[in-house]
């Protein structure tokens, strides 16, 4: 791998196309984990530091790394996992940890890719409002819903990102 997403964002902005391609790579990886049988796997630590990038032709491609905090949903979860800046509100309570905590973290990551700022929970709405691409902004807002049940699934996110712009 050439670099992490965080390192790249510190050096240069990404075009909307680059954001969409990297986001789709991450979403497909999470969707795969969330559909794992017999029990879904929750990554629990999605962040720009845990997305590794390499070039395929002239495009950046992404891979999800750092599975150290990943858990099968049927296992007993531990509280307070993942980077605080990306953490879903319900992630502090082990019994509330579902695949939707990854969806929330993905929304924070997507916002970070669009605005090149580390996420700030105190300024989250303001940061999302700065996202220029209205489709990505709507997707981010959906992922950041406070109620986990109203967030999209990773499968729905993949479908949304695969749609031609």
PDB file of C-alpha atoms in Angstrom:
ATOM      1  CA  UNK A   1       0.000   0.000   0.000  1.00  0.00           C
ATOM      2  CA  UNK A   2       1.256   3.449  -0.853  1.00  0.00           C
ATOM      3  CA  UNK A   3      -0.339   5.581   1.856  1.00  0.00           C
ATOM      4  CA  UNK A   4      -3.255   5.972   4.210  1.00  0.00           C
ATOM      5  CA  UNK A   5      -6.298   8.033   3.369  1.00  0.00           C
ATOM      6  CA  UNK A   6      -5.488  10.364   6.268  1.00  0.00           C
ATOM      7  CA  UNK A   7      -1.962  11.009   4.933  1.00  0.00           C
ATOM      8  CA  UNK A   8      -3.282  11.678   1.428  1.00  0.00           C
ATOM      9  CA  UNK A   9      -5.958  14.089   2.695  1.00  0.00           C
ATOM     10  CA  UNK A  10      -3.263  16.053   4.537  1.00  0.00           C
ATOM     11  CA  UNK A  11      -1.422  16.527   1.226  1.00  0.00           C
ATOM     12  CA  UNK A  12      -4.146  17.072  -1.364  1.00  0.00           C
ATOM     13  CA  UNK A  13      -7.876  17.326  -1.973  1.00  0.00           C
ATOM     14  CA  UNK A  14      -9.763  14.509  -3.668  1.00  0.00           C
ATOM     15  CA  UNK A  15     -12.078  15.043  -6.616  1.00  0.00           C
ATOM     16  CA  UNK A  16     -15.715  13.957  -6.246  1.00  0.00           C
ATOM     17  CA  UNK A  17     -14.890  10.979  -8.474  1.00  0.00           C
ATOM     18  CA  UNK A  18     -11.946   9.962  -6.281  1.00  0.00           C
ATOM     19  CA  UNK A  19     -14.084  10.299  -3.152  1.00  0.00           C
ATOM     20  CA  UNK A  20     -16.786   8.125  -4.718  1.00  0.00           C
ATOM     21  CA  UNK A  21     -14.336   5.413  -5.833  1.00  0.00           C
ATOM     22  CA  UNK A  22     -12.554   5.182  -2.469  1.00  0.00           C
ATOM     23  CA  UNK A  23     -15.873   5.364  -0.590  1.00  0.00           C
ATOM     24  CA  UNK A  24     -17.260   2.540  -2.739  1.00  0.00           C
ATOM     25  CA  UNK A  25     -14.199   0.386  -2.017  1.00  0.00           C
ATOM     26  CA  UNK A  26     -14.661   0.926   1.736  1.00  0.00           C
ATOM     27  CA  UNK A  27     -18.432   0.407   1.561  1.00  0.00           C
ATOM     28  CA  UNK A  28     -18.026  -2.871  -0.351  1.00  0.00           C
ATOM     29  CA  UNK A  29     -15.549  -4.151   2.248  1.00  0.00           C
ATOM     30  CA  UNK A  30     -17.887  -3.261   5.114  1.00  0.00           C
ATOM     31  CA  UNK A  31     -20.877  -4.720   3.282  1.00  0.00           C
ATOM     32  CA  UNK A  32     -18.949  -7.988   2.911  1.00  0.00           C
ATOM     33  CA  UNK A  33     -18.188  -8.047   6.652  1.00  0.00           C
ATOM     34  CA  UNK A  34     -21.768  -7.189   7.563  1.00  0.00           C
ATOM     35  CA  UNK A  35     -23.113 -10.094   5.474  1.00  0.00           C
ATOM     36  CA  UNK A  36     -20.651 -12.661   6.844  1.00  0.00           C
ATOM     37  CA  UNK A  37     -22.278 -15.937   7.899  1.00  0.00           C
ATOM     38  CA  UNK A  38     -23.113 -17.257  10.407  1.00  0.00           C
ATOM     39  CA  UNK A  39     -22.736 -13.889  12.144  1.00  0.00           C
ATOM     40  CA  UNK A  40     -22.019 -10.397  10.795  1.00  0.00           C
ATOM     41  CA  UNK A  41     -18.661  -8.834  11.607  1.00  0.00           C
ATOM     42  CA  UNK A  42     -18.568  -5.265  12.893  1.00  0.00           C
ATOM     43  CA  UNK A  43     -15.266  -3.492  12.152  1.00  0.00           C
ATOM     44  CA  UNK A  44     -15.739  -0.910  14.946  1.00  0.00           C
ATOM     45  CA  UNK A  45     -12.733   1.262  14.015  1.00  0.00           C
ATOM     46  CA  UNK A  46     -13.391   2.878  10.644  1.00  0.00           C
ATOM     47  CA  UNK A  47     -11.235   6.001  10.237  1.00  0.00           C
ATOM     48  CA  UNK A  48      -9.098   7.644   7.573  1.00  0.00           C
ATOM     49  CA  UNK A  49      -6.014   6.198   9.269  1.00  0.00           C
ATOM     50  CA  UNK A  50      -7.419   2.697   8.756  1.00  0.00           C
ATOM     51  CA  UNK A  51      -8.083   3.066   5.027  1.00  0.00           C
ATOM     52  CA  UNK A  52      -4.989   2.171   3.020  1.00  0.00           C
ATOM     53  CA  UNK A  53      -4.626   3.446  -0.540  1.00  0.00           C
ATOM     54  CA  UNK A  54      -2.804   2.351  -3.646  1.00  0.00           C
ATOM     55  CA  UNK A  55      -2.919   3.475  -7.272  1.00  0.00           C
ATOM     56  CA  UNK A  56      -4.553   1.387  -9.944  1.00  0.00           C
ATOM     57  CA  UNK A  57      -3.778   3.223 -13.140  1.00  0.00           C
ATOM     58  CA  UNK A  58      -4.596   6.856 -12.427  1.00  0.00           C
ATOM     59  CA  UNK A  59      -7.138   6.115  -9.674  1.00  0.00           C
ATOM     60  CA  UNK A  60      -6.684   5.778  -5.933  1.00  0.00           C
ATOM     61  CA  UNK A  61      -8.212   2.562  -4.549  1.00  0.00           C
ATOM     62  CA  UNK A  62      -8.946   1.830  -0.906  1.00  0.00           C
ATOM     63  CA  UNK A  63      -8.675  -1.131   1.453  1.00  0.00           C
ATOM     64  CA  UNK A  64      -9.938  -1.300   5.023  1.00  0.00           C
ATOM     65  CA  UNK A  65      -7.259  -2.214   7.573  1.00  0.00           C
ATOM     66  CA  UNK A  66      -6.890  -2.698  11.339  1.00  0.00           C
ATOM     67  CA  UNK A  67      -9.328  -5.427  12.222  1.00  0.00           C
ATOM     68  CA  UNK A  68      -8.054  -5.569  15.810  1.00  0.00           C
ATOM     69  CA  UNK A  69     -11.334  -4.296  17.258  1.00  0.00           C
ATOM     70  CA  UNK A  70     -13.607  -6.194  14.847  1.00  0.00           C
ATOM     71  CA  UNK A  71     -16.125  -8.510  16.455  1.00  0.00           C
ATOM     72  CA  UNK A  72     -18.682 -11.062  15.399  1.00  0.00           C
ATOM     73  CA  UNK A  73     -22.089  -9.699  16.385  1.00  0.00           C
ATOM     74  CA  UNK A  74     -22.854 -12.807  18.441  1.00  0.00           C
ATOM     75  CA  UNK A  75     -19.813 -12.201  20.666  1.00  0.00           C
ATOM     76  CA  UNK A  76     -20.056 -10.083  23.780  1.00  0.00           C
ATOM     77  CA  UNK A  77     -18.959  -6.607  22.798  1.00  0.00           C
ATOM     78  CA  UNK A  78     -16.673  -4.346  24.756  1.00  0.00           C
ATOM     79  CA  UNK A  79     -17.512  -0.687  25.175  1.00  0.00           C
ATOM     80  CA  UNK A  80     -15.701   2.374  23.862  1.00  0.00           C
ATOM     81  CA  UNK A  81     -14.166   0.968  20.694  1.00  0.00           C
ATOM     82  CA  UNK A  82     -12.743   2.828  17.718  1.00  0.00           C
ATOM     83  CA  UNK A  83     -11.571   6.393  17.341  1.00  0.00           C
ATOM     84  CA  UNK A  84     -13.677   8.805  19.381  1.00  0.00           C
ATOM     85  CA  UNK A  85     -14.061  11.236  16.472  1.00  0.00           C
ATOM     86  CA  UNK A  86     -15.717   8.553  14.317  1.00  0.00           C
ATOM     87  CA  UNK A  87     -17.695   6.744  17.005  1.00  0.00           C
ATOM     88  CA  UNK A  88     -21.463   6.335  16.793  1.00  0.00           C
ATOM     89  CA  UNK A  89     -23.384   7.594  19.839  1.00  0.00           C
ATOM     90  CA  UNK A  90     -24.588   4.084  20.728  1.00  0.00           C
ATOM     91  CA  UNK A  91     -21.102   2.530  20.516  1.00  0.00           C
ATOM     92  CA  UNK A  92     -20.466   3.177  24.203  1.00  0.00           C
ATOM     93  CA  UNK A  93     -23.077   0.611  25.199  1.00  0.00           C
ATOM     94  CA  UNK A  94     -21.997  -2.966  24.298  1.00  0.00           C
ATOM     95  CA  UNK A  95     -25.534  -4.318  23.898  1.00  0.00           C
ATOM     96  CA  UNK A  96     -26.335  -1.587  21.346  1.00  0.00           C
ATOM     97  CA  UNK A  97     -23.450  -2.395  19.004  1.00  0.00           C
ATOM     98  CA  UNK A  98     -24.725  -3.460  15.600  1.00  0.00           C
ATOM     99  CA  UNK A  99     -23.408  -3.039  12.063  1.00  0.00           C
ATOM    100  CA  UNK A 100     -24.969   0.440  12.171  1.00  0.00           C
ATOM    101  CA  UNK A 101     -22.003   1.727  14.201  1.00  0.00           C
ATOM    102  CA  UNK A 102     -19.859   1.085  11.115  1.00  0.00           C
ATOM    103  CA  UNK A 103     -22.421   2.954   8.986  1.00  0.00           C
ATOM    104  CA  UNK A 104     -22.126   5.972  11.285  1.00  0.00           C
ATOM    105  CA  UNK A 105     -18.312   5.866  11.168  1.00  0.00           C
ATOM    106  CA  UNK A 106     -18.465   5.525   7.379  1.00  0.00           C
ATOM    107  CA  UNK A 107     -20.551   8.722   7.215  1.00  0.00           C
ATOM    108  CA  UNK A 108     -17.960  10.578   9.284  1.00  0.00           C
ATOM    109  CA  UNK A 109     -15.195   9.202   7.034  1.00  0.00           C
ATOM    110  CA  UNK A 110     -17.069  10.249   3.893  1.00  0.00           C
ATOM    111  CA  UNK A 111     -17.488  13.780   5.258  1.00  0.00           C
ATOM    112  CA  UNK A 112     -13.779  13.924   6.066  1.00  0.00           C
ATOM    113  CA  UNK A 113     -12.915  12.862   2.501  1.00  0.00           C
ATOM    114  CA  UNK A 114     -15.131  15.615   1.085  1.00  0.00           C
ATOM    115  CA  UNK A 115     -13.951  18.513   3.261  1.00  0.00           C
ATOM    116  CA  UNK A 116     -10.391  17.430   4.204  1.00  0.00           C
ATOM    117  CA  UNK A 117     -10.947  18.131   7.887  1.00  0.00           C
ATOM    118  CA  UNK A 118     -10.746  15.712  10.757  1.00  0.00           C
ATOM    119  CA  UNK A 119     -14.225  15.131  12.102  1.00  0.00           C
ATOM    120  CA  UNK A 120     -15.313  17.305  15.001  1.00  0.00           C
ATOM    121  CA  UNK A 121     -18.355  15.995  16.903  1.00  0.00           C
ATOM    122  CA  UNK A 122     -19.081  19.541  18.143  1.00  0.00           C
ATOM    123  CA  UNK A 123     -19.209  20.882  14.556  1.00  0.00           C
ATOM    124  CA  UNK A 124     -20.590  17.841  12.761  1.00  0.00           C
ATOM    125  CA  UNK A 125     -23.678  19.524  11.216  1.00  0.00           C
ATOM    126  CA  UNK A 126     -21.587  22.495  10.113  1.00  0.00           C
ATOM    127  CA  UNK A 127     -18.973  20.196   8.550  1.00  0.00           C
ATOM    128  CA  UNK A 128     -21.619  18.190   6.667  1.00  0.00           C
ATOM    129  CA  UNK A 129     -23.184  21.408   5.341  1.00  0.00           C
ATOM    130  CA  UNK A 130     -19.841  22.305   3.701  1.00  0.00           C
ATOM    131  CA  UNK A 131     -19.921  19.183   1.474  1.00  0.00           C
ATOM    132  CA  UNK A 132     -20.507  20.500  -2.057  1.00  0.00           C
ATOM    133  CA  UNK A 133     -21.739  17.321  -3.756  1.00  0.00           C
ATOM    134  CA  UNK A 134     -25.440  17.106  -2.856  1.00  0.00           C
ATOM    135  CA  UNK A 135     -25.610  13.312  -3.353  1.00  0.00           C
ATOM    136  CA  UNK A 136     -22.655  12.701  -1.049  1.00  0.00           C
ATOM    137  CA  UNK A 137     -24.008  15.236   1.455  1.00  0.00           C
ATOM    138  CA  UNK A 138     -27.370  13.408   1.565  1.00  0.00           C
ATOM    139  CA  UNK A 139     -25.605  10.067   1.993  1.00  0.00           C
ATOM    140  CA  UNK A 140     -23.502  11.471   4.846  1.00  0.00           C
ATOM    141  CA  UNK A 141     -26.595  12.852   6.575  1.00  0.00           C
ATOM    142  CA  UNK A 142     -28.297   9.465   6.313  1.00  0.00           C
ATOM    143  CA  UNK A 143     -25.284   7.677   7.791  1.00  0.00           C
ATOM    144  CA  UNK A 144     -25.108  10.150  10.679  1.00  0.00           C
ATOM    145  CA  UNK A 145     -28.720   9.759  11.782  1.00  0.00           C
ATOM    146  CA  UNK A 146     -28.785   9.583  15.575  1.00  0.00           C
ATOM    147  CA  UNK A 147     -31.211   6.645  15.530  1.00  0.00           C
ATOM    148  CA  UNK A 148     -29.347   3.556  14.215  1.00  0.00           C
ATOM    149  CA  UNK A 149     -32.494   2.030  12.686  1.00  0.00           C
ATOM    150  CA  UNK A 150     -32.903   5.024  10.362  1.00  0.00           C
ATOM    151  CA  UNK A 151     -29.372   4.786   8.967  1.00  0.00           C
ATOM    152  CA  UNK A 152     -28.967   3.024   5.617  1.00  0.00           C
ATOM    153  CA  UNK A 153     -27.393  -0.407   5.393  1.00  0.00           C
ATOM    154  CA  UNK A 154     -23.973  -0.778   3.807  1.00  0.00           C
ATOM    155  CA  UNK A 155     -25.718  -2.611   0.964  1.00  0.00           C
ATOM    156  CA  UNK A 156     -27.870   0.483   0.318  1.00  0.00           C
ATOM    157  CA  UNK A 157     -24.780   2.688   0.501  1.00  0.00           C
ATOM    158  CA  UNK A 158     -22.983   0.504  -2.061  1.00  0.00           C
ATOM    159  CA  UNK A 159     -25.997   0.753  -4.389  1.00  0.00           C
ATOM    160  CA  UNK A 160     -26.081   4.537  -3.968  1.00  0.00           C
ATOM    161  CA  UNK A 161     -22.357   4.899  -4.712  1.00  0.00           C
ATOM    162  CA  UNK A 162     -22.599   2.609  -7.749  1.00  0.00           C
ATOM    163  CA  UNK A 163     -25.261   4.831  -9.331  1.00  0.00           C
ATOM    164  CA  UNK A 164     -23.863   6.972 -12.135  1.00  0.00           C
ATOM    165  CA  UNK A 165     -23.627  10.632 -11.132  1.00  0.00           C
TER     166      UNK A 165
END
